[in-house]
Coordinates of C-alpha atoms in Angstrom, one line a residue:
X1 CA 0.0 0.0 0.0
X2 CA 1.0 3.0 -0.5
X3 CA 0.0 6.7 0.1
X4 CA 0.5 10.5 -0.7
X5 CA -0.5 13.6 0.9
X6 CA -1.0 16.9 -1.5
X7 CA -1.8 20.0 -2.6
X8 CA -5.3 21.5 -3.5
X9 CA -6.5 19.9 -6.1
X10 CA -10.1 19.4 -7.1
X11 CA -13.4 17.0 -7.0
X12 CA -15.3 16.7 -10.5
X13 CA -18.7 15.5 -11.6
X14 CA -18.9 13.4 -14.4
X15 CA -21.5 12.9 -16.8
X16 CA -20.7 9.1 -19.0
X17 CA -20.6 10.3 -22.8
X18 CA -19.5 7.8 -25.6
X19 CA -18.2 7.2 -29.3
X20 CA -19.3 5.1 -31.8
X21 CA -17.0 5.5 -34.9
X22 CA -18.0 4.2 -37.9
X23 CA -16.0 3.4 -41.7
X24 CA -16.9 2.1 -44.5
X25 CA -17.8 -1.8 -44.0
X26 CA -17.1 -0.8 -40.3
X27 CA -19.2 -1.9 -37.5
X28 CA -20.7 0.2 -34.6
X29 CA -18.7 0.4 -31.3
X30 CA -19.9 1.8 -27.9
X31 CA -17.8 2.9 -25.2
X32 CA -17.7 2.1 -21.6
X33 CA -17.0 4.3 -18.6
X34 CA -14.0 2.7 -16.9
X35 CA -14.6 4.9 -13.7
X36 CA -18.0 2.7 -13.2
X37 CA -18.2 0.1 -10.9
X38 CA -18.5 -3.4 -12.7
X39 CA -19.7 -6.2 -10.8
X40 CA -16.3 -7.8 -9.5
X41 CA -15.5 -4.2 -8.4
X42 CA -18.9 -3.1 -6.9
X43 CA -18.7 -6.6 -5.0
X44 CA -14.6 -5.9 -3.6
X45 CA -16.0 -2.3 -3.1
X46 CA -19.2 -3.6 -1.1
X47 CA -16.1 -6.1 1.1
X48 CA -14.2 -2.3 2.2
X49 CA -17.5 -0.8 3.4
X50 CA -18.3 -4.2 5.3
X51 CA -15.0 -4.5 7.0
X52 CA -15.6 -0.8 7.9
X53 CA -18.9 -1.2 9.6
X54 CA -17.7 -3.9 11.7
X55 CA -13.4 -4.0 11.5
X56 CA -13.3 -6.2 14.6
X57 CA -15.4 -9.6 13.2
X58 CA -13.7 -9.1 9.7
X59 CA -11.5 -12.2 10.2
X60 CA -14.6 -14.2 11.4
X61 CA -16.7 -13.0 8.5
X62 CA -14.1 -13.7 5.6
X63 CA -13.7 -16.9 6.8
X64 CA -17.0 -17.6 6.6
X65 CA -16.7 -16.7 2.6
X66 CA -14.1 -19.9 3.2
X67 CA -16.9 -21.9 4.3
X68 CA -16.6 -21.9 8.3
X69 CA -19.4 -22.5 9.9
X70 CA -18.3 -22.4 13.5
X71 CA -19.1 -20.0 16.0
X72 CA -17.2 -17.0 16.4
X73 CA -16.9 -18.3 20.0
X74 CA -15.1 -21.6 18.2
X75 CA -13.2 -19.7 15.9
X76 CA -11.6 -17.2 18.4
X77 CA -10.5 -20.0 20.8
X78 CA -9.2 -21.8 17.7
X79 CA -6.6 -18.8 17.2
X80 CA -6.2 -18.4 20.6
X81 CA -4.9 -21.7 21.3
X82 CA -2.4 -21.5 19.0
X83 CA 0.5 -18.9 20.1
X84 CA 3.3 -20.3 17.2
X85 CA 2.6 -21.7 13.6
X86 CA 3.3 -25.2 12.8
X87 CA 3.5 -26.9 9.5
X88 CA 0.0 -26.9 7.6
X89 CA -2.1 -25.2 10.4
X90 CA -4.1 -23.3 8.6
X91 CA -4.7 -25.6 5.8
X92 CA -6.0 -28.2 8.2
X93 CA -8.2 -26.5 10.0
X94 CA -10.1 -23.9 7.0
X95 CA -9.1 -26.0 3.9
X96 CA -6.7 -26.2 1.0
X97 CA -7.3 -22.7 -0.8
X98 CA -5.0 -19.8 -1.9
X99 CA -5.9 -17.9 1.1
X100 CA -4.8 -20.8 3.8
X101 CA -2.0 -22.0 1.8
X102 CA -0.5 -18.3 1.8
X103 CA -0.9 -18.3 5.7
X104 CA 1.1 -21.3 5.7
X105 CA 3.7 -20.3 3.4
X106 CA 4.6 -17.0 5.1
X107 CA 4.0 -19.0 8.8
X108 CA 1.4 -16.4 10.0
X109 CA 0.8 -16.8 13.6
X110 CA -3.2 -17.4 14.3
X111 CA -3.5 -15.9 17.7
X112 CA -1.0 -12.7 16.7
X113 CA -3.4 -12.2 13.4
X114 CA -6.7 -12.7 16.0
X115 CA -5.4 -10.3 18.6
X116 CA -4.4 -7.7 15.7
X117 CA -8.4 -8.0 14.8
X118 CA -9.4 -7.9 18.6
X119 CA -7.3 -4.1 18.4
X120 CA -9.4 -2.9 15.5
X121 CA -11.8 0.2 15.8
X122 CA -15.3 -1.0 17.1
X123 CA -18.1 -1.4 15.5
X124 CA -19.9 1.4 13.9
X125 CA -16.9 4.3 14.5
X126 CA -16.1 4.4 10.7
X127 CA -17.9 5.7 8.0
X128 CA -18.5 4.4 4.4
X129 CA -16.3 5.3 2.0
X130 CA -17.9 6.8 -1.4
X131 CA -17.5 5.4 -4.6
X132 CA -15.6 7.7 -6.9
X133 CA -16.2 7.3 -11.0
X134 CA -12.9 9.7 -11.3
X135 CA -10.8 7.4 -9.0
X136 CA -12.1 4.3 -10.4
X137 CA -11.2 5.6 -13.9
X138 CA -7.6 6.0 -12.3
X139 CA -7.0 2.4 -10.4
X140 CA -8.6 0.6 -14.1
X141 CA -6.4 2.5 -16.0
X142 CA -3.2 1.4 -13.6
X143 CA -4.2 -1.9 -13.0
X144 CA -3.6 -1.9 -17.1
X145 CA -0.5 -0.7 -16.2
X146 CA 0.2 -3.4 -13.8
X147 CA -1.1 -6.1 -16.4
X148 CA 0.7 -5.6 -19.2
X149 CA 4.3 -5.2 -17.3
X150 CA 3.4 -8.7 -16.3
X151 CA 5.5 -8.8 -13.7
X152 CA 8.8 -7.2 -15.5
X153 CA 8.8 -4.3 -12.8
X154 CA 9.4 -5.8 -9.2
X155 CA 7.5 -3.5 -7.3
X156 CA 3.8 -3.3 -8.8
X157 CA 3.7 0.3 -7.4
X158 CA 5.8 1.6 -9.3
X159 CA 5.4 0.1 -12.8
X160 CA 7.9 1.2 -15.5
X161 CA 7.0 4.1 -18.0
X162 CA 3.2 4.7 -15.8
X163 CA 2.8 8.0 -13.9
X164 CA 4.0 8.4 -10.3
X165 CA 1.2 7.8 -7.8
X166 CA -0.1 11.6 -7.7
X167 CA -0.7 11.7 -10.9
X168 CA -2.2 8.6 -11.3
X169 CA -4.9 10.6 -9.4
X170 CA -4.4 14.2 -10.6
X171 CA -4.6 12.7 -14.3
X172 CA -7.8 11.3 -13.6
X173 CA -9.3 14.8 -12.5
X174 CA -9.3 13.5 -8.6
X175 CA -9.0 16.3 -6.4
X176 CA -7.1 14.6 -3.3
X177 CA -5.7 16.0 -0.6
X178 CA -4.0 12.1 0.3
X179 CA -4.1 9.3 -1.5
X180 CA -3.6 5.4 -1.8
X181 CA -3.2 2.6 -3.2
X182 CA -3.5 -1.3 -2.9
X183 CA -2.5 -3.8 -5.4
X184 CA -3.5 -7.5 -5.5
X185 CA -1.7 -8.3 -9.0
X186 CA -2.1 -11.8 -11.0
X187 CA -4.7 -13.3 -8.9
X188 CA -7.2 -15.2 -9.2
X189 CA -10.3 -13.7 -10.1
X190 CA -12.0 -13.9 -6.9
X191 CA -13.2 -10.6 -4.8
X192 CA -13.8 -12.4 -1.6
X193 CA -9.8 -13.9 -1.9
X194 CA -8.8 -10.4 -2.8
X195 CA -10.0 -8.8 -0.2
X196 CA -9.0 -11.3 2.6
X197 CA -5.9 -10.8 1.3
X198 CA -5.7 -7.1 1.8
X199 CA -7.2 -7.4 5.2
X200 CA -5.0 -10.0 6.8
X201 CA -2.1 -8.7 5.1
X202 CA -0.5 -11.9 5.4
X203 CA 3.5 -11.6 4.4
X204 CA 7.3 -11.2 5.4
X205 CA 6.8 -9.3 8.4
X206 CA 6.2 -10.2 12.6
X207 CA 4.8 -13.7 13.1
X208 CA 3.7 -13.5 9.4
X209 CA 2.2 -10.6 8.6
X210 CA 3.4 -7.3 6.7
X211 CA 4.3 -4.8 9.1
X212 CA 2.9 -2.5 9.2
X213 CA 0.0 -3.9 7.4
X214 CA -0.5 -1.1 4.8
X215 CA -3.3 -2.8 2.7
X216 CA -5.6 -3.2 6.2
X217 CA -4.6 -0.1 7.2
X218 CA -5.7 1.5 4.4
X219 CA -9.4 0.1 4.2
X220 CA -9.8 1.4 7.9
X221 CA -7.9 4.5 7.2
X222 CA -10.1 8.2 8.1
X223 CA -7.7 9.5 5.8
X224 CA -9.6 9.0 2.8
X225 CA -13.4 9.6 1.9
X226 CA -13.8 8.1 -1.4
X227 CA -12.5 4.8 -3.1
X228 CA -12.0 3.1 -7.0
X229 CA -11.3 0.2 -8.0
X230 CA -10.0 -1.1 -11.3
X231 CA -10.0 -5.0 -12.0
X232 CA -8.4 -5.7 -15.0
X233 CA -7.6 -9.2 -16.7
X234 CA -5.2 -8.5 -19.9
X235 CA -3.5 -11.4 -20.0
X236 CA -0.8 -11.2 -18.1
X237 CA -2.2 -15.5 -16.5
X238 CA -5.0 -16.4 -18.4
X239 CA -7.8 -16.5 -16.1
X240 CA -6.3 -14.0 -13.4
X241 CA -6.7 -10.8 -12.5
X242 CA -5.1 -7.8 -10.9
X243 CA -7.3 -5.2 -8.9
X244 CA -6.2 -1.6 -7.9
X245 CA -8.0 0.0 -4.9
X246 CA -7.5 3.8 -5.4
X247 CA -8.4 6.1 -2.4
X248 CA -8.0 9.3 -1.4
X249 CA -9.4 12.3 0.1
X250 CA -11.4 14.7 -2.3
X251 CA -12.8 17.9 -1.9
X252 CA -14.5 20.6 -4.5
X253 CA -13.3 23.3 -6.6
X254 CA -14.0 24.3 -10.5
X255 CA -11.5 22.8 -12.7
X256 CA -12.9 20.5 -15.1
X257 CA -11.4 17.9 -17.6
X258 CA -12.0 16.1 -20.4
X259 CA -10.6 12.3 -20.6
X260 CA -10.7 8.8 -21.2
X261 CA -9.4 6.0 -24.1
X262 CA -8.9 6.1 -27.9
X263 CA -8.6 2.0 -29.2
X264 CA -8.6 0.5 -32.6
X265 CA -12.2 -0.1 -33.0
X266 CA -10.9 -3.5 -34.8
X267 CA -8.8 -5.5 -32.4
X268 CA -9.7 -3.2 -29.6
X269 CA -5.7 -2.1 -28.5
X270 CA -4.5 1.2 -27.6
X271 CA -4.1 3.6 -29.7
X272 CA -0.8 5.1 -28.5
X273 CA 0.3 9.1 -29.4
X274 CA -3.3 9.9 -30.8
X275 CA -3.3 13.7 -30.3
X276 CA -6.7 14.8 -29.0
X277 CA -7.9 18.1 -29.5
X278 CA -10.7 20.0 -27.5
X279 CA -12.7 23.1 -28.4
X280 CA -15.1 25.5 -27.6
X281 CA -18.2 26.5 -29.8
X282 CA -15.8 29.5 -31.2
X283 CA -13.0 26.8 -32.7
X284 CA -10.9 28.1 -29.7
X285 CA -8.5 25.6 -28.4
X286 CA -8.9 24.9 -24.7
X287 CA -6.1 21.9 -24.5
X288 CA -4.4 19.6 -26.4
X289 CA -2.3 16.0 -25.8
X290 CA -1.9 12.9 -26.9
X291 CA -2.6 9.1 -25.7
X292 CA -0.2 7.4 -23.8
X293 CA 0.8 3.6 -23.5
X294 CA -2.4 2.5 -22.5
X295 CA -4.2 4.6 -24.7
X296 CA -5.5 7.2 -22.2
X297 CA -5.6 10.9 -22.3
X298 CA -6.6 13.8 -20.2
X299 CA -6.9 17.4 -20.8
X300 CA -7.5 19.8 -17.9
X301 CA -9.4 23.0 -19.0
X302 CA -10.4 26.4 -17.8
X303 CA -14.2 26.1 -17.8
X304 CA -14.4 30.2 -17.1
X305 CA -12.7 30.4 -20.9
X306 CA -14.8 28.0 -22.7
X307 CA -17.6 25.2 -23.2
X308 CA -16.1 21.8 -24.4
X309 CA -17.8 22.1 -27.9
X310 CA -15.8 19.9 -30.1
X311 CA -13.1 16.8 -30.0
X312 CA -10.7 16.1 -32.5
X313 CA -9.1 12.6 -32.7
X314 CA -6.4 12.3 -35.1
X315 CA -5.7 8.6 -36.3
X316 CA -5.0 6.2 -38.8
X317 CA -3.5 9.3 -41.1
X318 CA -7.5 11.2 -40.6
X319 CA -9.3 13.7 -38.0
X320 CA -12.3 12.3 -36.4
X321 CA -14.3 14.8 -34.9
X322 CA -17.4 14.8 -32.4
X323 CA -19.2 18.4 -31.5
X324 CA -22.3 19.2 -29.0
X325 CA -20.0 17.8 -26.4
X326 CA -21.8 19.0 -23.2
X327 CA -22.7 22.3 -21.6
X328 CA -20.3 24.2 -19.4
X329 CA -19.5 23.5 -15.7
X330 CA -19.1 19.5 -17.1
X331 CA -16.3 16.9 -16.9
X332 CA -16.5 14.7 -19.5
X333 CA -15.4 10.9 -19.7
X334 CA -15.3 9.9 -23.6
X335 CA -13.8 6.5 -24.9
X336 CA -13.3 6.8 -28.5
X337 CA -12.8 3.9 -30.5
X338 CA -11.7 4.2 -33.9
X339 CA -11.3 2.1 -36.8
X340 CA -8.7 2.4 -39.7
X341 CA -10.4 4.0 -42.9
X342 CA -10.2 1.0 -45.5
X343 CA -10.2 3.3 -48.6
X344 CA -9.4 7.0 -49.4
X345 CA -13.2 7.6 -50.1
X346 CA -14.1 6.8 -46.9
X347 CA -14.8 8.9 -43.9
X348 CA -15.4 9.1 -40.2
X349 CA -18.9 9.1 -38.8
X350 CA -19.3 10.0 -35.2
X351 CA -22.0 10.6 -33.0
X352 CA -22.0 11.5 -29.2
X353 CA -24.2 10.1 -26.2
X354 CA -24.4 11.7 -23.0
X355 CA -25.8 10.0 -19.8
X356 CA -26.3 13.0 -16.9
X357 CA -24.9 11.7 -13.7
X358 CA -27.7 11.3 -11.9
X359 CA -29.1 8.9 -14.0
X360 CA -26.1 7.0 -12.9
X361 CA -26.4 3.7 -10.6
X362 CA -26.7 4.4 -7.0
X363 CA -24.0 2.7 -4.9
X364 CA -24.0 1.9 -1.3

């Protein structure tokens, strides 16, 4: 886990738009907001919030996802009892399973992990953390990061060529005043493991644990008020995963941005050093950039100066451009996929939806 404290920044509102590009022969595409919750994320999102309510029984409860059914009377005195690890102790006792074969690997203690529980905050003393659509946009886009270094960088934090953690935020138009992040990269796809995981923190540390245990920490933490998450399979081990829990503190101001992911409407990869052009109704430039590794952009803009009116995406060797982009005081999420022209009588057809946020689904 790790986490950053920083200057002002601000907290945006986002209303979902989408392209759909269109060639000759080409078919229709439709865009999705990354910063949205998907079900695996809503779920590992949904585990945070639980352990918050109730920190102190969130070893109990996630082994009940494991299939105990004893007591939590049983399962305490269980731990208790046993002050050192031996050989295959937790295997024996919850099952053979990623989760209990990590304990045994890393020799975690039962009664040190059950009295670091028994320490927690109480029930009730935390609140929920909000769901973010900005910060979610932010831990999918670096969990792409994560899975296409496939391991080649040892320390998942710090993948090589991906912005530094503040601007994994500030890119994404989060206005933080800290911020963190937990990585659970190449697992299974699983959101109870995941998040049993992160909350027993299991590792090289004191009797088996990381020390401190940053991921834990950070899912109880009252420095942050909102949270995104980003699970992301790209093939790194067919069939697993890597999640990125983003969270941070937020707070509101009036900048505004315009951002999200240009792909090859074909195969569906990045498109990589697409410029991306944004205007207001007067052809006035309000910011420029181009797409990075993953495809991604942002532009921050001075909503004061101008109305986003009009994108242009240059690719494949043409401009594709999109107007009636929103009305002023808007931040703007647009995925544009775009496929290659196939003759030089061809041309790009685009049209824009636009979801207002509160249409949006509710989250707990």
């Amino acid at each position: 886990m790790l986490q950053l404290t920083s200057p002002l920044f601000t907290l945006r509102i986002l209303l979902l738009s989408a392209f759909v590009a269109s060639a000759a022969h080409a078919d229709v595409f439709t865009a999705i907001n990354y910063g949205a919750a998907d079900a695996n994320e809503q779920s590992a999102f949904d585990s945070i919030n639980d352990f918050r309510a109730d920190p102190r029984n969130g070893l109990y409860k996630a082994f009940q996802t494991l299939g105990y059914g004893g007591t939590k009377a049983a399962f305490d005195s269980l731990l208790s009892g046993q002050t050192s690890h031996t050989s295959g102790w937790w295997t024996s006792n919850f099952g053979n399973n990623l989760v209990t074969g990590s304990m045994d690997f890393f020799q975690t203690v039962p009664s040190t992990i059950k009295s670091q529980f028994d320490s927690l905050p109480t029930a009730g003393s935390l609140s929920a953390y909000q769901w973010s659509d900005n910060i979610g946009w932010s831990a999918h886009q670096y969990a792409t990061w994560v899975e296409n270094d496939a391991g080649m960088t040892s320390n998942p934090h710090a993948v090589a060529g991906a912005p530094g953690l503040a601007d994994r935020f500030t890119d994404a138009g989060v206005n933080w005043l800290s911020a963190g992040e937990n990585i659970a990269a190449d697992w299974p796809l699983s959101p109870d493991l995941m998040h049993m995981g992160f909350a027993i923190d299991w590792g090289n540390g004191v009797d088996g644990i990381q020390s401190p245990p940053g991921h834990r920490n950070s899912m109880l933490s009252s420095d942050f008020t909102h949270v995104g998450i980003g699970i992301v399979d790209e093939g790194w081990t067919p069939g697993d995963v890597t999640q990125v829990q983003h969270l941070a503190r937020t707070f509101s101001a009036d900048d505004a941005i315009f951002f999200g992911y240009v792909t090859d409407g074909l195969t569906g990869d990045a498109l990589v050093g697409v410029s991306v052009d944004l205007f207001d109704a007067s052809n006035v430039l309000l910011g420029t950039t181009t797409t990075d590794a993953q495809g991604a952009y942002t532009i921050k803009y001075d909503d004061g100066f101008g109305s986003p009116d009009r994108v242009d995406i240059f690719a494949f060797g043409r401009t594709a451009s999109s107007t009636g982009l929103g009305v002023s005081g808007s931040n703007y999420f647009l995925d544009a996929a775009i496929t290659a022209v196939p003759e030089p009588s061809s041309f790009f057809a685009l049209t824009t939806f636009a979801i207002p946020a509160v249409l949006r689904r509710r989250r707990k």
